[in-house]
Amino acid sequence: MPSPPPSLCLSLLLLLLSTATAISTTTNATTIPKATIPTPSPISSPTPTTPSTSTHSTLDPKQLRALQSLDIPTAKDPCTQPSPHNATLCDASSPFRHLVSLHLSNCSTDLSLTYTALKSLSTLTSLSFTNCPASPVRFPADLALSLHSFTCIHSLRHLTGVWLSRLVNLTDLTVTNVPVNTSGLYVVLGNMHKLRSVTISNANVTGYIPKHLNYNLTHVDFSGNRLKGKIPSSLSMLENLESLNLSSNTLAGEIPTNFGDLISLKNVSLASNSLSGSVPDSISALPDLIHLDLSSNQLNGTIPKFFTEMKKLRYLNLENNQFHGVLPFNLTFMKRLEVFKVGGNADLCYNHTVLSSKLKLGIARCDKHGLPMSPPPARDGSSGDESEPDSSDYDDGDDTSSKKDQKHGPNKVVLGVAIGLSSLVFLIVFLVCISRRCS
Ligand SMILES: *[C@@H]1O[C@H](CO)[C@@H](O)[C@H](O)[C@H]1NC(C)=O
Ligand SMILES: *[C@@H]1O[C@H](CO)[C@@H](O)[C@H](O)[C@H]1NC(C)=O
Ligand SMILES: *[C@@H]1O[C@H](CO)[C@@H](O)[C@H](O)[C@H]1NC(C)=O
Ligand SMILES: *[C@@H]1O[C@H](CO)[C@@H](O)[C@H](O)[C@H]1NC(C)=O
Ligand SMILES: *[C@@H]1O[C@H](CO)[C@@H](O)[C@H](O)[C@H]1NC(C)=O
Ligand SMILES: *[C@@H]1O[C@H](CO)[C@@H](O)[C@H](O)[C@H]1NC(C)=O
Ligand SMILES: *[C@@H]1O[C@H](CO)[C@@H](O)[C@H](O)[C@H]1NC(C)=O
Ligand SMILES: *[C@@H]1O[C@H](CO)[C@@H](O)[C@H](O)[C@H]1NC(C)=O
Ligand SMILES: *[C@@H]1O[C@H](CO)[C@@H](O)[C@H](O)[C@H]1NC(C)=O
Ligand SMILES: *[C@@H]1O[C@H](CO)[C@@H](O)[C@H](O)[C@H]1NC(C)=O
Ligand SMILES: *[C@@H]1O[C@H](CO)[C@@H](O)[C@H](O)[C@H]1NC(C)=O
Ligand SMILES: *[C@@H]1O[C@H](CO)[C@@H](O)[C@H](O)[C@H]1NC(C)=O
């Protein structure tokens, strides 16, 4: 077999070498993909790479060294490359530019943050960590004050409320999937007077929801913690609040009657708490409400009819509560929603002259007194004795099944679950058979 021409061999070798060099200078520390790191190789590769600028960067050399100490590849000027995911953004000052934004993700496990490196990065206004298991260090005061946005997702192992509270100039704070040891959220938020958006979720935070939150907040997400007590009625002061997520905590008591004062609300979840009492009437006054999730609480009373008047509503989840009475909705309303759930309310029922059993709402049909008929609607709609007139009524509304699939979310979901369940049962039976054979 003839050997390939030596020149080809050589360039292949060089290519291999240069690739290896590039990879060895690269870690999982940043969002900068390996492909954008210029290869310091003399051969021109067929892939379009910009000429190497490794010898002179416009970035402040101190910051360049800091980036290197954080395992961030700096072979190419971090200020001029089209940085994917905005891993690094710089300002335009001269003679040296400075970093204003740094996003670290998927860091290697041996990445360590040092005070010295962070000190020279005190021009950052935005800093984020995603999947970076480095140990947290005390931020230098300059950096703590300059940050406007701080994100920590499944990173820095564990934080404390005091540590976070030093970032007083934040407008955006996101801490998710990191335990935060604090006696309460007021410790973290009490001095952040410019805050607009806060997420502290899945962070094992205890205590109460602070009575005094910044009036200018637009997004609040405290889901997945161990917050207790009532939802404070002073929350209603947040008239700019567009989304509120307090789901999966241990909140109790009633939803404040003045909840409807939160006039900017679009998305709300109070799901998976221990809230009781009825749905406050004032909710009908939320003009922009799109998404309301009150599922898995102990809410009672009847389901208010005013939901049908809320023109923007697309998602309504009231399942697993203690609502009673006749469901006050018709098909017109339900078709307008993308998600509608009311199952798991034992004393709730639907009027079969208004709604078909085919909707599989997960609640019983009403008798003539408006009480749930037993047994609850586990049976198939088409086999029921009296359900034929209903289904023809219903079929009137959506003639073809494809149209039905597009327009009617809940039914599709039910069908999917049914198919999924039967496949599962089949699989189990099949596996049992096989294992019997084998033994
Ligand atoms: C980080 O890793 C995850 C999972 O391995 C991957 O989906 C994601 O795209 C990575 N992110 C970046 C910015 O490289
Ligand atoms: C990068 O930053 C610019 C300007 O701040 C922003 O418009 C853009 O959406 C960002 N891109 C990504 C992928 O985050
Ligand atoms: C990058 O991440 C992958 C998968 O998480 C891992 O196998 C690899 O060793 C990491 N590389 C470095 C340099 O840390
Ligand atoms: C941050 O806040 C402090 C006071 O808490 C203020 O003196 C400083 O100017 C602010 N810095 C920035 C960059 O906004
Ligand atoms: C949550 O906090 C409790 C004590 O407050 C602690 O025992 C537990 O380990 C914490 N859980 C996590 C995941 O950090
Ligand atoms: C949380 O902080 C308190 C007081 O600083 C300390 O006693 C406790 O051990 C810490 N808990 C955890 C789980 O780190
Ligand atoms: C809310 O923002 C306005 C301007 O956007 C500002 O004047 C006001 O002081 C802020 N209020 C609070 C409580 O931060
Ligand atoms: C609330 O948070 C949970 C989990 O953190 C999430 O699944 C849900 O989509 C959020 N709901 C809203 C309305 O933001
Ligand atoms: C609803 O719950 C509240 C608080 O638990 C209770 O006081 C009230 O009697 C209940 N109302 C109904 C109709 O069950
Ligand atoms: C609000 O809810 C809608 C509908 O469920 C969803 O499409 C949208 O992403 C949500 N927005 C926020 C900010 O959670
Ligand atoms: C459904 O209910 C709404 C409001 O209650 C009503 O305006 C509409 O006419 C009803 N549609 C049908 C088909 O009954
Ligand atoms: C069911 O709806 C029909 C027609 O709207 C009405 O006449 C009847 O009273 C309702 N039944 C119950 C139990 O609400």
mmCIF file of C-alpha atoms in Angstrom, residues 102-105 113 126-136 139 147 149-160 163-164 167 170 172-180 199-203:
data_model
loop_
_atom_site.group_PDB
_atom_site.id
_atom_site.type_symbol
_atom_site.label_atom_id
_atom_site.label_comp_id
_atom_site.label_asym_id
_atom_site.label_seq_id
_atom_site.Cartn_x
_atom_site.Cartn_y
_atom_site.Cartn_z
ATOM 1 C CA LEU A 102 -19.250 37.065 32.470
ATOM 2 C CA HIS A 103 -21.303 33.898 32.185
ATOM 3 C CA LEU A 104 -19.671 30.718 33.388
ATOM 4 C CA SER A 105 -21.308 27.398 32.742
ATOM 5 C CA LEU A 113 -12.674 31.261 42.498
ATOM 6 C CA SER A 126 -23.508 40.901 35.252
ATOM 7 C CA LEU A 127 -22.154 37.621 36.569
ATOM 8 C CA SER A 128 -23.686 34.212 36.207
ATOM 9 C CA PHE A 129 -22.827 30.676 37.151
ATOM 10 C CA THR A 130 -24.607 27.653 35.741
ATOM 11 C CA ASN A 131 -23.486 24.197 36.801
ATOM 12 C CA CYS A 132 -20.280 25.491 38.372
ATOM 13 C CA PRO A 133 -19.512 23.535 41.518
ATOM 14 C CA ALA A 134 -16.815 25.964 42.754
ATOM 15 C CA SER A 135 -16.722 26.996 46.395
ATOM 16 C CA PRO A 136 -18.159 30.435 47.002
ATOM 17 C CA PHE A 139 -16.881 38.874 46.891
ATOM 18 C CA LEU A 147 -23.167 43.853 40.076
ATOM 19 C CA SER A 149 -27.387 41.028 37.745
ATOM 20 C CA PHE A 150 -26.351 37.883 39.559
ATOM 21 C CA THR A 151 -27.358 34.365 38.589
ATOM 22 C CA CYS A 152 -26.423 31.168 40.335
ATOM 23 C CA ILE A 153 -27.993 27.995 39.014
ATOM 24 C CA HIS A 154 -26.871 24.734 40.525
ATOM 25 C CA SER A 155 -23.534 26.364 41.335
ATOM 26 C CA LEU A 156 -21.306 27.521 44.200
ATOM 27 C CA ARG A 157 -22.430 24.589 46.383
ATOM 28 C CA HIS A 158 -24.243 26.612 49.043
ATOM 29 C CA LEU A 159 -24.813 30.263 49.810
ATOM 30 C CA THR A 160 -25.947 32.255 52.799
ATOM 31 C CA TRP A 163 -23.477 36.598 51.425
ATOM 32 C CA LEU A 164 -26.209 37.468 48.929
ATOM 33 C CA LEU A 167 -25.103 42.633 46.369
ATOM 34 C CA LEU A 170 -28.871 44.195 41.952
ATOM 35 C CA ASP A 172 -31.952 40.916 38.842
ATOM 36 C CA LEU A 173 -31.247 38.078 41.220
ATOM 37 C CA THR A 174 -31.597 34.417 40.302
ATOM 38 C CA VAL A 175 -30.618 31.640 42.669
ATOM 39 C CA THR A 176 -31.936 28.214 41.726
ATOM 40 C CA ASN A 177 -31.050 24.746 42.932
ATOM 41 C CA VAL A 178 -28.563 26.019 45.491
ATOM 42 C CA PRO A 179 -29.223 25.736 49.209
ATOM 43 C CA VAL A 180 -29.328 29.186 50.799
ATOM 44 C CA THR A 199 -35.913 34.148 41.748
ATOM 45 C CA ILE A 200 -34.846 32.202 44.803
ATOM 46 C CA SER A 201 -36.183 28.760 44.056
ATOM 47 C CA ASN A 202 -35.385 25.228 45.161
ATOM 48 C CA ALA A 203 -33.099 26.809 47.733
#
